mmCIF file with all atom_site columns, C-alpha atoms in Angstrom:
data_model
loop_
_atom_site.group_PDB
_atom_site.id
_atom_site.type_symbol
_atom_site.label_atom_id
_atom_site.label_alt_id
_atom_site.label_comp_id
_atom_site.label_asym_id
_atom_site.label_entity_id
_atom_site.label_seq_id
_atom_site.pdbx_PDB_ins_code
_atom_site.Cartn_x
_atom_site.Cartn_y
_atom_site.Cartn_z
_atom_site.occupancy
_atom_site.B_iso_or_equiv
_atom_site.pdbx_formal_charge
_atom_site.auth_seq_id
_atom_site.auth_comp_id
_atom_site.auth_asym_id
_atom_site.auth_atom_id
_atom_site.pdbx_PDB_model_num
ATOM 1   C CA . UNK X 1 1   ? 143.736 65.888 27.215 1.00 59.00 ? 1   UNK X CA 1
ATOM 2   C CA . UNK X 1 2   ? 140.651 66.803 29.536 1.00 53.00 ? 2   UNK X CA 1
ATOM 3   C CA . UNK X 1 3   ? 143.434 68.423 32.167 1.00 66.00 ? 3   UNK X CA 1
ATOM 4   C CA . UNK X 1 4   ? 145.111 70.897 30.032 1.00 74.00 ? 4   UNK X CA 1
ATOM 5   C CA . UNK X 1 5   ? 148.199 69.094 30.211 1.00 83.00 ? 5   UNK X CA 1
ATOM 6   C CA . UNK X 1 6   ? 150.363 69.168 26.853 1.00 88.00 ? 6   UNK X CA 1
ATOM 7   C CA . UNK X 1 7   ? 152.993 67.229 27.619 1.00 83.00 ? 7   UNK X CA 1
ATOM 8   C CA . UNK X 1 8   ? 149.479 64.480 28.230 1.00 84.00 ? 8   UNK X CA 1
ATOM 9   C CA . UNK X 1 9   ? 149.798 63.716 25.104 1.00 90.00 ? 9   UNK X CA 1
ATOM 10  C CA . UNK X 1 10  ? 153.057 63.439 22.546 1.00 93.00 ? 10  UNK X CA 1
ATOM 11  C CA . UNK X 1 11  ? 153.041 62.644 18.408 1.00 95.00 ? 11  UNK X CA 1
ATOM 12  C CA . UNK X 1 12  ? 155.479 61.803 16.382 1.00 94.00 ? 12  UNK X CA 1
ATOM 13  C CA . UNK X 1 13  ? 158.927 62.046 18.515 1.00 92.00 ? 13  UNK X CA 1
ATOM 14  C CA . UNK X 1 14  ? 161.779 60.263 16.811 1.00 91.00 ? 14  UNK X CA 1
ATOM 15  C CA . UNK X 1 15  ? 159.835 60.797 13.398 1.00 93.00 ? 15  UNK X CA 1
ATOM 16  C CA . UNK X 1 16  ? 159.924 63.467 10.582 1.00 95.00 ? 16  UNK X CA 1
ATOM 17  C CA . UNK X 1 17  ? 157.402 64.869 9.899  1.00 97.00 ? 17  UNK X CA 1
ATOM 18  C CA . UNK X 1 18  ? 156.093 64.373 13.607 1.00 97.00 ? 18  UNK X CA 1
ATOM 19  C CA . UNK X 1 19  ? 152.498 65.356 12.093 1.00 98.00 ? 19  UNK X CA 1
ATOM 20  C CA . UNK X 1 20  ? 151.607 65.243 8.000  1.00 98.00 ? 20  UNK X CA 1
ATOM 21  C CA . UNK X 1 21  ? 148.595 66.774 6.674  1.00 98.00 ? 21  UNK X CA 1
ATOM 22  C CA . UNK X 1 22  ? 147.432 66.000 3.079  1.00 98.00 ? 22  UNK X CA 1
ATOM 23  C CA . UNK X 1 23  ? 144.276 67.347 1.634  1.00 98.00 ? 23  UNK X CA 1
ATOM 24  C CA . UNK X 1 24  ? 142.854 67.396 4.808  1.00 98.00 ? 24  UNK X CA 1
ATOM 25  C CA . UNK X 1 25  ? 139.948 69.226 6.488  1.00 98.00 ? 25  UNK X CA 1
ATOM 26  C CA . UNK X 1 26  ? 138.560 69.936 9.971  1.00 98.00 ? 26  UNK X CA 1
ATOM 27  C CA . UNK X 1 27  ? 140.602 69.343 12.706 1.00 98.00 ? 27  UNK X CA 1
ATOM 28  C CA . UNK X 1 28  ? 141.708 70.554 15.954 1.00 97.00 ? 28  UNK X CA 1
ATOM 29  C CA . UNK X 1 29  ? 145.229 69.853 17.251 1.00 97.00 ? 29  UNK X CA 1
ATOM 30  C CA . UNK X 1 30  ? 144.608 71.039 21.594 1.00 96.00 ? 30  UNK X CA 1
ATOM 31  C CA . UNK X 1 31  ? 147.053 70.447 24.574 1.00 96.00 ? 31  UNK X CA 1
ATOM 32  C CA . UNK X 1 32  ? 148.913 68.217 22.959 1.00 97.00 ? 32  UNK X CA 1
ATOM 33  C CA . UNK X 1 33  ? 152.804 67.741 21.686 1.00 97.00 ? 33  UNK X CA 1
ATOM 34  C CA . UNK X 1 34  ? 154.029 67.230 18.112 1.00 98.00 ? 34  UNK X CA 1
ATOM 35  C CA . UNK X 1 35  ? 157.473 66.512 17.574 1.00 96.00 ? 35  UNK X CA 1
ATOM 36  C CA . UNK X 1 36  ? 160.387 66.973 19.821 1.00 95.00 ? 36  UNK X CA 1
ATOM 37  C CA . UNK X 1 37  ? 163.048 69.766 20.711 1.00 94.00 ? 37  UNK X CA 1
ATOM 38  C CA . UNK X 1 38  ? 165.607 67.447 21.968 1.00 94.00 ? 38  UNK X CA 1
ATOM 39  C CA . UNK X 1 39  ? 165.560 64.190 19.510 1.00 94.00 ? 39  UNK X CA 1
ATOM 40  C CA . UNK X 1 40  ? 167.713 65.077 16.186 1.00 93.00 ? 40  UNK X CA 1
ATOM 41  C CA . UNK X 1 41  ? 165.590 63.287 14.186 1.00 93.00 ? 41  UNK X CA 1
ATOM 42  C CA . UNK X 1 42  ? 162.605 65.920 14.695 1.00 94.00 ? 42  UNK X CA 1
ATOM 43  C CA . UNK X 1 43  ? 163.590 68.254 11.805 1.00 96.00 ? 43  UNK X CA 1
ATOM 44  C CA . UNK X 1 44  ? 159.531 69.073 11.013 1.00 97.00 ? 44  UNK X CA 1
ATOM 45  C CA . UNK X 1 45  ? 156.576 69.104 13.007 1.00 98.00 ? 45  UNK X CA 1
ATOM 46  C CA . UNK X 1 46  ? 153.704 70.133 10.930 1.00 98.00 ? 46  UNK X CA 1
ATOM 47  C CA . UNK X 1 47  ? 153.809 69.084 7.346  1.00 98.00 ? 47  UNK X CA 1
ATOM 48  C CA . UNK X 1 48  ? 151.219 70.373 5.372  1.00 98.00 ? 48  UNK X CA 1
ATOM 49  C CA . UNK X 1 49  ? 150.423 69.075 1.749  1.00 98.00 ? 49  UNK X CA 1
ATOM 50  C CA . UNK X 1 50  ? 147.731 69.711 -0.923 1.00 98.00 ? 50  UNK X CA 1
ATOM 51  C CA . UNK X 1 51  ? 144.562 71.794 -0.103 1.00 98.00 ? 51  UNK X CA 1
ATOM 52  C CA . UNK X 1 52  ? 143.906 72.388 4.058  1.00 98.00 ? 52  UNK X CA 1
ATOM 53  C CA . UNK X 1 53  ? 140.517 73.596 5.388  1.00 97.00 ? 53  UNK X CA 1
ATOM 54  C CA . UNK X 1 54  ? 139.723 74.587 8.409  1.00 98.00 ? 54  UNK X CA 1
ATOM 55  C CA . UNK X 1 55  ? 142.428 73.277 10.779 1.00 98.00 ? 55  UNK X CA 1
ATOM 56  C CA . UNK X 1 56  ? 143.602 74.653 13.900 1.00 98.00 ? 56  UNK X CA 1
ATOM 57  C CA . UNK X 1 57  ? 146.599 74.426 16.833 1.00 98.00 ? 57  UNK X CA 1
ATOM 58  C CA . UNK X 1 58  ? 145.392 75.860 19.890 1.00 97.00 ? 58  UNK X CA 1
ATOM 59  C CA . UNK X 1 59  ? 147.656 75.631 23.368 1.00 97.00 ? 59  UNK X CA 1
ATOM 60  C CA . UNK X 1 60  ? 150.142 72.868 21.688 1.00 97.00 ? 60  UNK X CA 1
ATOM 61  C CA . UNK X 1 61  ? 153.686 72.765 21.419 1.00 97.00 ? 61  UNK X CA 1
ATOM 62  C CA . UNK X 1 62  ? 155.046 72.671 18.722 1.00 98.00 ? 62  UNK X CA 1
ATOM 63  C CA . UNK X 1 63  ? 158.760 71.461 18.288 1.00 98.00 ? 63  UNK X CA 1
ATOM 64  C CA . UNK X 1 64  ? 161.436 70.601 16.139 1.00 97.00 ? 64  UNK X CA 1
ATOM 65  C CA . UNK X 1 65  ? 165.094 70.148 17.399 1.00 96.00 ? 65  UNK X CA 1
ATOM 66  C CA . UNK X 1 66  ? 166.059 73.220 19.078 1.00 95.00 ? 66  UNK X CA 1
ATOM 67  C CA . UNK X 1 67  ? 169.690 73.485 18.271 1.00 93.00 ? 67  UNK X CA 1
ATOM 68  C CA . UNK X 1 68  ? 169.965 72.217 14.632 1.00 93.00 ? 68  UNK X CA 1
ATOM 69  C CA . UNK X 1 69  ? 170.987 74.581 11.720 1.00 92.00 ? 69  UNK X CA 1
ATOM 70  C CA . UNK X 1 70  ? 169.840 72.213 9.018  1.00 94.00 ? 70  UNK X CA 1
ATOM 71  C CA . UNK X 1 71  ? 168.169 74.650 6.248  1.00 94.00 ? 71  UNK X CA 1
ATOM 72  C CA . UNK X 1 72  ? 165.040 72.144 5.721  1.00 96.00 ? 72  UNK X CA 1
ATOM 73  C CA . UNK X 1 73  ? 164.137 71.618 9.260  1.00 97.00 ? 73  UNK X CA 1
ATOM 74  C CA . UNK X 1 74  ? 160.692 73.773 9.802  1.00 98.00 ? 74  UNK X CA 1
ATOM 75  C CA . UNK X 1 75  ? 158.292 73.329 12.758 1.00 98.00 ? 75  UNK X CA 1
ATOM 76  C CA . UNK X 1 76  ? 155.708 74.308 10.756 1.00 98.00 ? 76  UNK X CA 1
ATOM 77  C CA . UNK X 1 77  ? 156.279 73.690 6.957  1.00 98.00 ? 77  UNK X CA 1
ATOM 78  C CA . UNK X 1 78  ? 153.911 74.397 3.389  1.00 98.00 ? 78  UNK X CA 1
ATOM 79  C CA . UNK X 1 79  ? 156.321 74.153 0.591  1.00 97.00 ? 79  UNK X CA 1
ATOM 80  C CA . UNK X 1 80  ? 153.702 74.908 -2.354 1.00 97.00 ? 80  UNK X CA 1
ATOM 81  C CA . UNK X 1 81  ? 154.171 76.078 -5.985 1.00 96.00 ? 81  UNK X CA 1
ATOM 82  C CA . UNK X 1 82  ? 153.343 79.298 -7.763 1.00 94.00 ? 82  UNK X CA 1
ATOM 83  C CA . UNK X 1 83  ? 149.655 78.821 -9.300 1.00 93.00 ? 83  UNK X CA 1
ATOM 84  C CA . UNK X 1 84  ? 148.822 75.804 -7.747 1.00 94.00 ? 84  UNK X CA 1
ATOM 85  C CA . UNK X 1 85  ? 144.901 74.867 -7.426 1.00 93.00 ? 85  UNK X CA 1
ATOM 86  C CA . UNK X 1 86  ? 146.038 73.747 -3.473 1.00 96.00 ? 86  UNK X CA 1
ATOM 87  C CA . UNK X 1 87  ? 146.450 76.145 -0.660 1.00 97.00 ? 87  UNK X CA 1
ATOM 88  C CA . UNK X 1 88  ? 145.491 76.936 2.983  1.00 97.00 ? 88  UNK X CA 1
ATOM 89  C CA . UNK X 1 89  ? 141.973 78.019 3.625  1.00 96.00 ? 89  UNK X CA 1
ATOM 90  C CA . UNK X 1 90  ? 141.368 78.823 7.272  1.00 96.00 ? 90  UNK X CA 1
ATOM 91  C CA . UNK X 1 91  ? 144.386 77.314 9.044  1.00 98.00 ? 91  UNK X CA 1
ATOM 92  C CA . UNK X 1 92  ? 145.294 78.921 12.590 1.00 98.00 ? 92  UNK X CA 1
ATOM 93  C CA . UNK X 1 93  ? 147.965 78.906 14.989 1.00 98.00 ? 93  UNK X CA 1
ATOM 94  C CA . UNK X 1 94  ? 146.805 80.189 17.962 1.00 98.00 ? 94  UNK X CA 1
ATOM 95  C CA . UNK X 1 95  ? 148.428 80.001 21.845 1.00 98.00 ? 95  UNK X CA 1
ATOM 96  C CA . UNK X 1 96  ? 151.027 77.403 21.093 1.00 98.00 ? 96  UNK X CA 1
ATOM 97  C CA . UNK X 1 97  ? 154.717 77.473 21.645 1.00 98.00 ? 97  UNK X CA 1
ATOM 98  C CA . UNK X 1 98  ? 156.845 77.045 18.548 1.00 98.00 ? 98  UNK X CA 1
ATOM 99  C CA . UNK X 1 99  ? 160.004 75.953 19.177 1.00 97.00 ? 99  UNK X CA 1
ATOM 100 C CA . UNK X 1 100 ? 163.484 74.988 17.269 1.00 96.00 ? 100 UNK X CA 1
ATOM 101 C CA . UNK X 1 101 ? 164.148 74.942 13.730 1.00 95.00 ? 101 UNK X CA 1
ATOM 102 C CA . UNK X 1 102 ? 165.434 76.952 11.001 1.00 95.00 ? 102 UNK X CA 1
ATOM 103 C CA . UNK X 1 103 ? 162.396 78.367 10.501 1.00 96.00 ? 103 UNK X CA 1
ATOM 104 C CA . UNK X 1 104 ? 159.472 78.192 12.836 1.00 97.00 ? 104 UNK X CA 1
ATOM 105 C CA . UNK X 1 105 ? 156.792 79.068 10.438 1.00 98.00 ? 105 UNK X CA 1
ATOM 106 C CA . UNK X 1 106 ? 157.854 78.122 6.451  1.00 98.00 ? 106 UNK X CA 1
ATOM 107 C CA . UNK X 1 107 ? 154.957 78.942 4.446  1.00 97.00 ? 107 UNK X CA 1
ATOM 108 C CA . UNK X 1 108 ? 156.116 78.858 1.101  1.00 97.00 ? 108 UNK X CA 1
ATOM 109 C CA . UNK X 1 109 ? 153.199 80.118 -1.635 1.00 96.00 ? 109 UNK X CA 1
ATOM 110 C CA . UNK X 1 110 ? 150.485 79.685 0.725  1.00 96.00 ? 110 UNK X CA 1
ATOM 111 C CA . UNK X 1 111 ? 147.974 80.745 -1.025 1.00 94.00 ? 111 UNK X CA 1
ATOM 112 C CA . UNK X 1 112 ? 148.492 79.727 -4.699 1.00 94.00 ? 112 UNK X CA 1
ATOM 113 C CA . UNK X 1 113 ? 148.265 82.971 -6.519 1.00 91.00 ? 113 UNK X CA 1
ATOM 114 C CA . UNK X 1 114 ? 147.010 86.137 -6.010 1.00 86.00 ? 114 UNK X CA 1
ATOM 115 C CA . UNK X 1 115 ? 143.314 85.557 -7.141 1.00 87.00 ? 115 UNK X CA 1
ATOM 116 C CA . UNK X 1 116 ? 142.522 83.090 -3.322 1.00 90.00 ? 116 UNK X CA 1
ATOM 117 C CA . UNK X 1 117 ? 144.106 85.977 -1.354 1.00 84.00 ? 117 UNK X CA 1
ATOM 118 C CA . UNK X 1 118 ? 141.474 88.363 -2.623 1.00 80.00 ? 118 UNK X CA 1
ATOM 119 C CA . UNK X 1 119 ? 138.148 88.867 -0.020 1.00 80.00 ? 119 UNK X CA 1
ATOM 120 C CA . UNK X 1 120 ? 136.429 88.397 -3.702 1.00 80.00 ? 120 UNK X CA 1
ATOM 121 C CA . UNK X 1 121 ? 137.659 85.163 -3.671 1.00 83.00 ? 121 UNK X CA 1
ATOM 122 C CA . UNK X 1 122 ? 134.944 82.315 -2.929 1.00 82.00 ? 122 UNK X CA 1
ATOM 123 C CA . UNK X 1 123 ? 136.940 79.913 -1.179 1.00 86.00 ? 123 UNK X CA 1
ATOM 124 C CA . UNK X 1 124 ? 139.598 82.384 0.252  1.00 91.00 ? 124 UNK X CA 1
ATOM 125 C CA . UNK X 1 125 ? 143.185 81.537 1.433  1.00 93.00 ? 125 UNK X CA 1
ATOM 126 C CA . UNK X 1 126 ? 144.089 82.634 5.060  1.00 95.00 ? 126 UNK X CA 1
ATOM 127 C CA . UNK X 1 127 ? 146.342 81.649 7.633  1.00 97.00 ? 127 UNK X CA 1
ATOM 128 C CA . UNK X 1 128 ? 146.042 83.157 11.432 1.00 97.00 ? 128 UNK X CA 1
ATOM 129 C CA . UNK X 1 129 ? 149.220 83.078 13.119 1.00 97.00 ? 129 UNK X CA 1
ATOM 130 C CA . UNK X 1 130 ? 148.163 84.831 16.777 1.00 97.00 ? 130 UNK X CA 1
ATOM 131 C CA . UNK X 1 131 ? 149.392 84.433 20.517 1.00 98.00 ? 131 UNK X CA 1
ATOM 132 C CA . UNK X 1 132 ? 152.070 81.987 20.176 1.00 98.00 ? 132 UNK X CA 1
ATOM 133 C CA . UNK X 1 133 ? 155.241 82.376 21.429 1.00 98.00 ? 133 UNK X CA 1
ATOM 134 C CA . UNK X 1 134 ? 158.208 80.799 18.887 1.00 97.00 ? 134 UNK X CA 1
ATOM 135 C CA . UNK X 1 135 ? 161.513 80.468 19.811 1.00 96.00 ? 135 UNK X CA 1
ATOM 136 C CA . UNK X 1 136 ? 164.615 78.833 19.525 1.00 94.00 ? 136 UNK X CA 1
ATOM 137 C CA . UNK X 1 137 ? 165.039 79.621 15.124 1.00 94.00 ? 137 UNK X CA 1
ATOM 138 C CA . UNK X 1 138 ? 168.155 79.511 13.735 1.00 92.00 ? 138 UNK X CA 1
ATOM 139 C CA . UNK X 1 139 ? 167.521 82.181 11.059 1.00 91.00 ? 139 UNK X CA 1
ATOM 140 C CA . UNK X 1 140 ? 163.382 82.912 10.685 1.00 91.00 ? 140 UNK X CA 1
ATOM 141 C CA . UNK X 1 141 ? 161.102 82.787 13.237 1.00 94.00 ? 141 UNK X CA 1
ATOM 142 C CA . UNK X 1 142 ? 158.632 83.247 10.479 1.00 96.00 ? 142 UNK X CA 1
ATOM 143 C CA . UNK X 1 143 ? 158.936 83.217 7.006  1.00 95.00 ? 143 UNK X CA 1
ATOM 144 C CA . UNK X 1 144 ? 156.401 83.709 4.541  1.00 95.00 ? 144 UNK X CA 1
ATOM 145 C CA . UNK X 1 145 ? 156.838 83.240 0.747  1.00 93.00 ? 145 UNK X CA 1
ATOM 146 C CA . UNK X 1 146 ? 154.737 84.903 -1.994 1.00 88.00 ? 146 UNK X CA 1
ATOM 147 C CA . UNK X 1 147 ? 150.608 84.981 -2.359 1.00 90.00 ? 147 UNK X CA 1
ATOM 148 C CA . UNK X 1 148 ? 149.617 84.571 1.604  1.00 91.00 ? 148 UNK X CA 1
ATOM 149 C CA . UNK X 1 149 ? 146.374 86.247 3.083  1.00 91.00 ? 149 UNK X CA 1
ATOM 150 C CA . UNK X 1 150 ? 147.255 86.549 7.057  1.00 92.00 ? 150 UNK X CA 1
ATOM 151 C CA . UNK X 1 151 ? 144.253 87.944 8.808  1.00 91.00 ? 151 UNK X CA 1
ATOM 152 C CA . UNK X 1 152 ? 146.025 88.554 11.770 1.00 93.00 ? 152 UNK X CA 1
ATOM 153 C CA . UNK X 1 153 ? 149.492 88.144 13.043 1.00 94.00 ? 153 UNK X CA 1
ATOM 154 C CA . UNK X 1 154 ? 149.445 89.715 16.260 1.00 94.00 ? 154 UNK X CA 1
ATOM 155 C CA . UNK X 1 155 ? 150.473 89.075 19.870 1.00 95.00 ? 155 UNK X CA 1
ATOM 156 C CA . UNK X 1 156 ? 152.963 87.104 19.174 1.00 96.00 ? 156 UNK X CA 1
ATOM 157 C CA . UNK X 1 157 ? 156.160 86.813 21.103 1.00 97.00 ? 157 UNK X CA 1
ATOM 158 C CA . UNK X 1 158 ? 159.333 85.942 19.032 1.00 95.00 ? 158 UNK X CA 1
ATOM 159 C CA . UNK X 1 159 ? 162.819 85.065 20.616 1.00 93.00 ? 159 UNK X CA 1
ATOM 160 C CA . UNK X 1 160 ? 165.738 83.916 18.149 1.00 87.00 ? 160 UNK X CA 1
ATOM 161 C CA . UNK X 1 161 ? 168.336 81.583 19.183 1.00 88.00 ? 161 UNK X CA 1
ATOM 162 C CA . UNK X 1 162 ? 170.979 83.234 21.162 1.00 84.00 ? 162 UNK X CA 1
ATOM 163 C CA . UNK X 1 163 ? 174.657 82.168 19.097 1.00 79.00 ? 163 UNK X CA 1
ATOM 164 C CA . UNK X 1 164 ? 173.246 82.460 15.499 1.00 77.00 ? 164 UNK X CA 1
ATOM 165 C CA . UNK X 1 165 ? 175.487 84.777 13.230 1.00 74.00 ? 165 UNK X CA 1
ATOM 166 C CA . UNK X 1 166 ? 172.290 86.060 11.547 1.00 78.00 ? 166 UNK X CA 1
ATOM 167 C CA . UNK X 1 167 ? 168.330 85.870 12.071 1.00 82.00 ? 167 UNK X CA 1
ATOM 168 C CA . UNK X 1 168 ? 165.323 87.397 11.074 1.00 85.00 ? 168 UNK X CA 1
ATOM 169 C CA . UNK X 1 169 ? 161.892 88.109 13.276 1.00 89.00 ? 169 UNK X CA 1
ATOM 170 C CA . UNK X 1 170 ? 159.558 87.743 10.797 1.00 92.00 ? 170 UNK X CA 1
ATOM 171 C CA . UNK X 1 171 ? 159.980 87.821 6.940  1.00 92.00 ? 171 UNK X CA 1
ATOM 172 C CA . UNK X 1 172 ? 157.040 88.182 5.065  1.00 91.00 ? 172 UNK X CA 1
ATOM 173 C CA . UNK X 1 173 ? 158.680 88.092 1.094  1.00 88.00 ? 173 UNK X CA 1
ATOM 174 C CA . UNK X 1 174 ? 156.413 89.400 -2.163 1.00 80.00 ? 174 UNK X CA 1
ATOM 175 C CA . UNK X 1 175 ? 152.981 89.886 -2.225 1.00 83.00 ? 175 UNK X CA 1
ATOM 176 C CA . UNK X 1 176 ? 151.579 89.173 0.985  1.00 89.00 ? 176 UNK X CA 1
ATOM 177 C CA . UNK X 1 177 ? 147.965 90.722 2.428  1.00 87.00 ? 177 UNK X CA 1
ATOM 178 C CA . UNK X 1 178 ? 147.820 90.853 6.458  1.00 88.00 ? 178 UNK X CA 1
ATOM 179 C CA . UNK X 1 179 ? 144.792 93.075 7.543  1.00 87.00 ? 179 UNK X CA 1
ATOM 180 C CA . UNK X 1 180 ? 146.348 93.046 11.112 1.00 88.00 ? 180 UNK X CA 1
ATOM 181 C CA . UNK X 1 181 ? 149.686 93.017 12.677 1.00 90.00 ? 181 UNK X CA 1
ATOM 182 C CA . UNK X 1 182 ? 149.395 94.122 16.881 1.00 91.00 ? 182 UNK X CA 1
ATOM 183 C CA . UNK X 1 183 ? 150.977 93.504 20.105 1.00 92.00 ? 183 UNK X CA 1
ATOM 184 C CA . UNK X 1 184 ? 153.815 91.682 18.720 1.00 94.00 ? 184 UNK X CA 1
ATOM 185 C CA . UNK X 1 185 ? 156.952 91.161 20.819 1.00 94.00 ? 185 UNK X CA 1
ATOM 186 C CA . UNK X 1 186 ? 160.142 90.596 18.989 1.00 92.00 ? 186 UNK X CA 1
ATOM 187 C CA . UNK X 1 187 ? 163.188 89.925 20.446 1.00 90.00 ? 187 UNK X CA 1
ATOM 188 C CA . UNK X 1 188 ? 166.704 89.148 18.086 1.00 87.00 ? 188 UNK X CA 1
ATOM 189 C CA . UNK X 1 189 ? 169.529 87.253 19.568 1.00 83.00 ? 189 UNK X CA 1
ATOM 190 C CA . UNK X 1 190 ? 171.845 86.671 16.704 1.00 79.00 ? 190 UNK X CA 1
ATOM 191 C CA . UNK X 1 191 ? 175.500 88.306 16.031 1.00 78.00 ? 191 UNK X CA 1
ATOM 192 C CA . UNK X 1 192 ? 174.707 90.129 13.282 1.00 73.00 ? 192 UNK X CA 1
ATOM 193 C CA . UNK X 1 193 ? 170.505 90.701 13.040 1.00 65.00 ? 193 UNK X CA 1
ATOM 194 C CA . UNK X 1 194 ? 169.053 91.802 10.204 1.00 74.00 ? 194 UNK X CA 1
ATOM 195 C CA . UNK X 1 195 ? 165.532 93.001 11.069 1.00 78.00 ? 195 UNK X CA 1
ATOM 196 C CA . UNK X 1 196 ? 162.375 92.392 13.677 1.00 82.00 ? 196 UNK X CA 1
ATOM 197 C CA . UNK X 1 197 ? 159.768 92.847 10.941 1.00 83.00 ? 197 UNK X CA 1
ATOM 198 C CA . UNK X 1 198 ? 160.402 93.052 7.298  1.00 79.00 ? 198 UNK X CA 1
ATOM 199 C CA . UNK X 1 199 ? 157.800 93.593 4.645  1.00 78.00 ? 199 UNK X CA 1
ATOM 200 C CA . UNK X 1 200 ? 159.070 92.850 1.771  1.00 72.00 ? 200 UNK X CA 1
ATOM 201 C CA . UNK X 1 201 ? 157.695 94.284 -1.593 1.00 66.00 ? 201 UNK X CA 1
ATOM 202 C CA . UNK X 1 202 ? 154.469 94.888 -2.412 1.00 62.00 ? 202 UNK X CA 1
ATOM 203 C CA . UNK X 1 203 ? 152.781 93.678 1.137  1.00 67.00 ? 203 UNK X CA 1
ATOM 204 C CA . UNK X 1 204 ? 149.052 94.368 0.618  1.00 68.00 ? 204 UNK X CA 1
ATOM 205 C CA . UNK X 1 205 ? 149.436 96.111 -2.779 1.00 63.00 ? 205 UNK X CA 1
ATOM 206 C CA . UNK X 1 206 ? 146.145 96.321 -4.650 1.00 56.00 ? 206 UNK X CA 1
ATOM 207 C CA . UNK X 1 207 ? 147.656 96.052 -8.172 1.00 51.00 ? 207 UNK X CA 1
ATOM 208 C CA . UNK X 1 208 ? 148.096 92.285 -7.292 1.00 50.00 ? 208 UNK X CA 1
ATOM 209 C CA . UNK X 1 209 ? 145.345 92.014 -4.533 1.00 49.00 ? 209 UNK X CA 1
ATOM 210 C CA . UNK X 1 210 ? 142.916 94.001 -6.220 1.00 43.00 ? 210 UNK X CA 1
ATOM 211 C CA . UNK X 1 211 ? 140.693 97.320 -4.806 1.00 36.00 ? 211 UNK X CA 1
ATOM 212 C CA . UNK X 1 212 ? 139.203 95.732 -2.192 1.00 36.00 ? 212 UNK X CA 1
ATOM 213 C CA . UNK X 1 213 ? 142.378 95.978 -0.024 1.00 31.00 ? 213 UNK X CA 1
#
C-alpha cells in the first residue's frame, strides 16, 4: 500500500501456503502481510517451487503460526532436490519480519548443485537474506541445506522462541558460498542451545565451488 502500512494489505490467512511461487519471475512482495502468526492453519508462508528469478520481499511480514512445533511448518520454504535444473536466481529478503515456525528460512538445495553457485556460472543461483528481523522459531531461525550462493546475510536480527528445549541461530549445512556475513544480531532462547552461527562443512570451499572463491 501507498502508506507504508503492512498490516494494509493481508494474503493468504487461514490458508497453507499463504503465498506459492512456481516457476515464477519478477516480482515484488512490499508492505504487505502473508500468512498469519495466530491462525493454526498458517504452517507456510512463502512456498517456492521450480526455477525463481528475480523476486523480492521488502518491509513485509512474514508469518506462520508463532507457537506451533510442527517439523514442516516454514515461513519461508524451498524444498528442492540434489541436481535439479530448478533453483533460486536472485531472490531477496530484505527488511521484513519473519515470524513463527519451525524454521523461518528452509532452503533446502537452493541452488541445484554446485556448478549455479559458481560466479562462472551464467545464470547464477543467489539468495540475499539482509535486515530482517525473524523470530518466534521453534528450532532454526535459518536453515540452509546443501549448494546455496548467499551474497549477503548480514544485519539481521534473530530471536528464538523463549520455552524451546533446543534451537539453532542460523544453520548453514554442506557446501554453502556466502561472500558476506555482518552486523548480525543473534539472540538464543531455548533450554538447551546449540549454536548462534554454525557453518557446517565445507562453507565456501573451492574444491566444490571452484578457484574463483
Amino acid at each position: 500500500p501507498a502508506n507504508g502500512n503492512r498490516d494494509g494489505v493481508m494474503i493468504g490467512e487461514g490458508a497453507s501456503p499463504a503465498l506459492k511461487m512456481e516457476n515464477t519471475s519478477h516480482v515484488i512482495f512490499r508492505n504487505v502481510t502473508i500468512g498469519s502468526a495466530t491462525n493454526a492453519a498458517n504452517q507456510v508462508a512463502v512456498q517456492f517451487m521450480g526455477y525463481i528469478e528475480n523476486v523480492l520481499f521488502h518491509h513485509c511480514n512474514l508469518y506462520v503460526q508463532a507457537s506451533t512445533t510442527n517439523s514442516s511448518s516454514h515461513v519461508v520454504d524451498y524444498n528442492n532436490t540434489n541436481n535439479s535444473t530448478n533453483y533460486l536466481k536472485d531472490v531477496r529478503f530484505i527488511g521484513n519480519e519473519v515470524r513463527g515456525g519451525y524454521y523461518g528460512f528452509y532452503l533446502y538445495y537452493a541452488g541445484g548443485n554446485a556448478a549455479n553457485c559458481k560466479t562462472s556460472a551464467v545464470n547464477r543461483a543467489s539468495v540475499r537474506i539482509d535486515s530482517n528481523y525473524i523470530y518466534d522459531q521453534y528450532y532454526y531461525p535459518v536453515y540452509s541445506y546443501y549448494y546455496t550462493y548467499i551474497p549477503s546475510f548480514s544485519h539481521n536480527t534473530i530471536k528464538s522462541r523463549s520455552g524451546a528445549n533446543y534451537n539453532y541461530g542460523a544453520y548453514f549445512y554442506y557446501y554453502n558460498l556466502i561472500d558476506s556475513v555482518v552486523g548480525n544480531k543473534i539472540h538464543l532462547n531455548a533450554n538447551y542451545s546449540y549454536s548462534g552461527l554454525r557453518l557446517y562443512y565445507y562453507t565456501n570451499y573451492t574444491s566444490t565451488f571452484g578457484s574463483d572463491i
